Coordinates of C-alpha atoms in Angstrom, one line a residue:
M1 CA -14.6 -2.0 -11.0
V2 CA -11.8 0.4 -11.7
R3 CA -10.8 0.9 -15.4
N4 CA -7.3 -0.3 -16.3
C5 CA -6.9 -1.8 -12.8
F6 CA -5.4 -5.3 -12.5
I7 CA -5.4 -7.3 -9.2
A8 CA -2.3 -9.4 -8.4
A9 CA -3.4 -12.8 -7.1
A10 CA 0.0 -13.3 -5.5
F11 CA 3.3 -11.4 -4.9
N12 CA 6.4 -13.0 -6.5
S13 CA 9.8 -12.1 -8.0
E14 CA 8.3 -11.3 -11.4
V15 CA 5.7 -8.9 -10.0
R16 CA 8.5 -7.3 -7.9
K17 CA 10.6 -6.9 -11.1
F18 CA 7.8 -5.1 -12.9
A19 CA 7.3 -2.8 -9.9
D20 CA 11.0 -2.0 -9.5
N21 CA 11.3 -1.0 -13.2
A22 CA 8.1 1.1 -12.9
S23 CA 6.2 -1.0 -15.4
I24 CA 3.5 -1.3 -12.8
Y25 CA 2.5 0.7 -9.8
F26 CA 0.9 -0.8 -6.7
Q27 CA -2.1 1.1 -5.4
D28 CA -5.1 -0.1 -3.4
E29 CA -8.3 -0.5 -5.4
A30 CA -10.1 2.0 -3.1
S31 CA -7.4 4.6 -3.8
Q32 CA -7.9 4.1 -7.5
L33 CA -11.6 4.7 -7.1
V34 CA -10.8 8.2 -5.9
A35 CA -8.6 8.8 -8.9
Q36 CA -11.3 7.5 -11.2
C37 CA -13.8 10.0 -9.8
V38 CA -11.4 12.8 -10.7
I39 CA -10.7 11.3 -14.2
D40 CA -14.5 11.3 -14.9
M41 CA -14.8 15.0 -14.0
A42 CA -11.4 16.2 -15.1
G43 CA -12.1 19.0 -17.6
R44 CA -9.2 21.0 -18.8
R45 CA -7.3 21.8 -15.6
V46 CA -6.9 19.6 -12.5
L47 CA -5.3 20.3 -9.2
D48 CA -4.3 17.6 -6.6
V49 CA -3.6 19.5 -3.4
C50 CA -2.2 16.8 -1.1
A51 CA -0.7 14.6 -3.7
A52 CA 2.3 12.7 -2.4
P53 CA 3.3 9.9 -3.0
G54 CA 1.6 10.5 -6.4
G55 CA -0.3 7.3 -7.2
K56 CA -3.6 9.1 -7.8
T57 CA -1.9 12.0 -9.4
S58 CA -0.1 9.9 -12.0
M59 CA -3.2 7.8 -12.7
I60 CA -5.2 11.0 -13.3
A61 CA -2.5 12.5 -15.6
R62 CA -2.1 9.3 -17.6
S63 CA -5.8 8.9 -18.1
T64 CA -6.9 12.5 -19.1
E65 CA -5.9 15.2 -21.5
A66 CA -6.1 17.7 -18.6
F67 CA -3.2 20.0 -17.5
V68 CA -2.5 18.6 -14.0
V69 CA -0.9 20.5 -11.2
A70 CA 0.0 18.7 -8.0
G71 CA 1.6 19.7 -4.7
D72 CA 2.4 18.8 -1.2
L73 CA 3.7 20.5 2.0
H74 CA 7.1 19.1 2.7
F75 CA 10.1 19.1 0.4
S76 CA 10.7 15.3 0.9
R77 CA 7.1 14.6 -0.1
V78 CA 7.4 16.9 -3.1
E79 CA 10.5 15.0 -4.3
R80 CA 8.7 11.7 -3.8
L81 CA 5.8 13.0 -5.8
K82 CA 8.1 14.1 -8.6
G83 CA 9.7 10.7 -8.6
T84 CA 6.4 8.8 -9.0
C85 CA 5.2 11.0 -11.8
R86 CA 8.6 10.6 -13.6
D87 CA 8.6 6.8 -13.2
Q88 CA 5.0 6.6 -14.4
S89 CA 5.7 9.0 -17.4
A90 CA 2.9 11.3 -16.1
G91 CA 3.1 14.9 -17.3
V92 CA 2.4 16.8 -14.1
Q93 CA 3.4 20.3 -12.9
V94 CA 4.7 19.6 -9.4
I95 CA 5.0 22.4 -6.8
Q96 CA 5.4 22.8 -3.1
L97 CA 2.4 24.2 -1.3
D98 CA 0.6 24.4 2.0
G99 CA -3.1 23.5 1.8
T100 CA -3.8 25.1 5.2
S101 CA -2.9 28.5 3.7
C102 CA -4.3 30.4 0.7
L103 CA -3.2 28.5 -2.4
P104 CA -1.0 30.2 -4.9
F105 CA -3.6 30.2 -7.7
G106 CA -6.1 32.7 -9.0
S107 CA -9.8 32.4 -8.0
K108 CA -11.7 29.7 -10.0
S109 CA -8.6 28.4 -11.8
F110 CA -9.3 24.7 -12.0
D111 CA -12.2 22.6 -13.3
T112 CA -11.6 19.8 -10.8
I113 CA -9.7 19.8 -7.6
L114 CA -8.8 16.8 -5.5
V115 CA -8.3 17.1 -1.7
D116 CA -7.1 13.7 -0.6
A117 CA -6.6 15.1 2.9
P118 CA -4.2 14.1 5.6
C119 CA -6.1 11.8 8.0
S120 CA -6.0 9.2 10.7
G121 CA -5.6 6.4 8.2
T122 CA -8.0 4.1 10.1
G123 CA -9.2 2.7 6.8
T124 CA -5.8 1.1 6.3
I125 CA -5.6 -0.7 9.7
R126 CA -5.4 -4.1 7.9
H127 CA -2.0 -3.0 6.5
N128 CA -1.0 -0.8 9.4
P129 CA -2.3 -2.4 12.6
E130 CA -0.3 0.0 14.8
I131 CA -2.7 2.8 14.0
R132 CA -5.3 1.5 16.5
Y133 CA -2.8 2.1 19.3
S134 CA -1.4 5.5 18.3
I135 CA -4.5 7.5 17.2
T136 CA -6.4 9.4 19.9
K137 CA -9.6 11.4 20.0
T138 CA -7.5 14.6 20.2
D139 CA -5.6 13.6 17.0
I140 CA -8.9 13.1 15.1
D141 CA -10.3 16.4 16.3
E142 CA -7.1 18.2 15.1
L143 CA -7.2 16.4 11.8
S144 CA -10.8 17.3 11.2
R145 CA -10.0 21.0 11.7
K146 CA -7.1 20.8 9.3
Q147 CA -9.2 18.9 6.7
L148 CA -11.9 21.5 6.8
L149 CA -9.4 24.3 6.4
I150 CA -7.7 22.6 3.4
L151 CA -11.0 21.9 1.8
E152 CA -12.1 25.6 2.2
N153 CA -8.8 26.9 0.8
A154 CA -9.0 24.6 -2.2
S155 CA -12.6 25.6 -2.9
D156 CA -11.5 29.1 -3.8
A157 CA -9.7 27.8 -6.9
V158 CA -12.7 25.7 -8.2
A159 CA -14.2 27.2 -11.4
G160 CA -17.9 27.8 -12.0
N161 CA -19.7 24.5 -12.4
G162 CA -16.4 22.8 -11.4
R163 CA -16.0 19.9 -9.0
L164 CA -14.2 19.6 -5.6
I165 CA -13.5 16.0 -4.6
Y166 CA -12.7 15.2 -1.0
S167 CA -11.3 11.9 0.1
T168 CA -9.7 10.3 3.1
C169 CA -8.6 6.8 4.0
S170 CA -10.3 7.2 7.4
L171 CA -13.4 5.4 8.7
E172 CA -14.2 8.2 11.2
R173 CA -17.3 10.3 10.6
E174 CA -15.5 13.2 12.3
E175 CA -13.1 13.3 9.4
N176 CA -15.7 12.6 6.7
E177 CA -19.4 13.3 7.0
E178 CA -19.0 15.9 9.7
V179 CA -16.3 17.8 7.7
C180 CA -18.5 17.8 4.6
A181 CA -21.5 19.1 6.6
L182 CA -19.5 22.0 8.0
F183 CA -18.0 22.8 4.5
L184 CA -21.5 23.0 3.0
Q185 CA -22.7 25.2 5.8
R186 CA -19.8 27.6 5.3
R187 CA -19.6 27.5 1.5
T188 CA -23.1 27.8 0.3
E189 CA -22.1 28.3 -3.3
F190 CA -21.3 24.5 -3.3
S191 CA -23.7 21.6 -3.4
S192 CA -23.1 17.9 -2.9
E193 CA -23.2 15.5 -5.8
L194 CA -23.1 11.7 -5.8
P195 CA -19.5 10.5 -6.5
H196 CA -19.1 8.6 -9.8
V197 CA -18.4 5.1 -8.3
D198 CA -20.3 1.8 -8.3
R199 CA -23.6 2.4 -6.5
R200 CA -22.8 -0.3 -3.9
F201 CA -20.4 2.1 -2.4
H202 CA -22.9 4.9 -2.1
T203 CA -24.1 6.0 1.4
P204 CA -27.6 7.3 2.4
E205 CA -26.0 10.8 2.6
D206 CA -25.0 10.6 -1.1
F207 CA -21.3 10.1 -0.3
A208 CA -19.3 7.0 -1.1
R209 CA -17.5 4.6 1.3
T210 CA -15.4 1.5 0.9
V211 CA -15.2 -0.8 3.9
P212 CA -12.4 -3.3 4.4
H213 CA -14.4 -6.3 5.8
R214 CA -17.1 -5.9 3.1
D215 CA -15.2 -4.8 0.0
D216 CA -11.8 -6.4 0.5
M217 CA -10.0 -3.1 0.0
D218 CA -8.9 -0.2 2.2
G219 CA -11.6 1.9 3.8
F220 CA -11.9 5.2 1.8
F221 CA -14.4 8.0 2.0
I222 CA -15.3 10.1 -1.1
A223 CA -17.4 13.3 -1.4
M224 CA -18.0 15.4 -4.4
F225 CA -19.1 19.1 -4.5
R226 CA -20.0 21.3 -7.4
R227 CA -19.7 25.1 -7.5
R228 CA -23.0 26.5 -8.7

């Protein structure tokens, strides 16, 4: 389903050894679907805006010839991002940036931009069951406002005919379909395109979703926009 993806049937000391020496990197299959979408669209220059811990970033950099720039907000997350890229031998230019502010790049600088936005994480409840007791409606409203702001700021750096890929590990429409609808209303120079994933993940609105109970992977949402 995802190129160069292997599924471990069981976790044992040998698998742990490979992970500890960075011979392999554990990443949910749905997360890899997001990275694969970027790989298929990459072009010459790629930006990953909310990149830590770096699993998607390193997969993109190792699978394309693109010049990859990646950043995150906090110093600790930037350092973790650097570590992942270093361990995976991924050539990435890592910087510290705030996606809720204007990005430090010229207009239309990147062929493809990934916004894997901060979210409620409700698609990962099978691994993080405490989420159901800690996330409130207010949290989701605040997150959706931040997600839209990051998406709009990132869109300024998308080149003509370039792609902007938006993803979350949330199951909530407020963080996904509704954010995308508002983005398309405000940024009319962008149009929605069907993400490059297996068609069984496509939704009636031409987005993509993975669902834990159906797909045996985390719940991710993927949207793709093209600048006309």
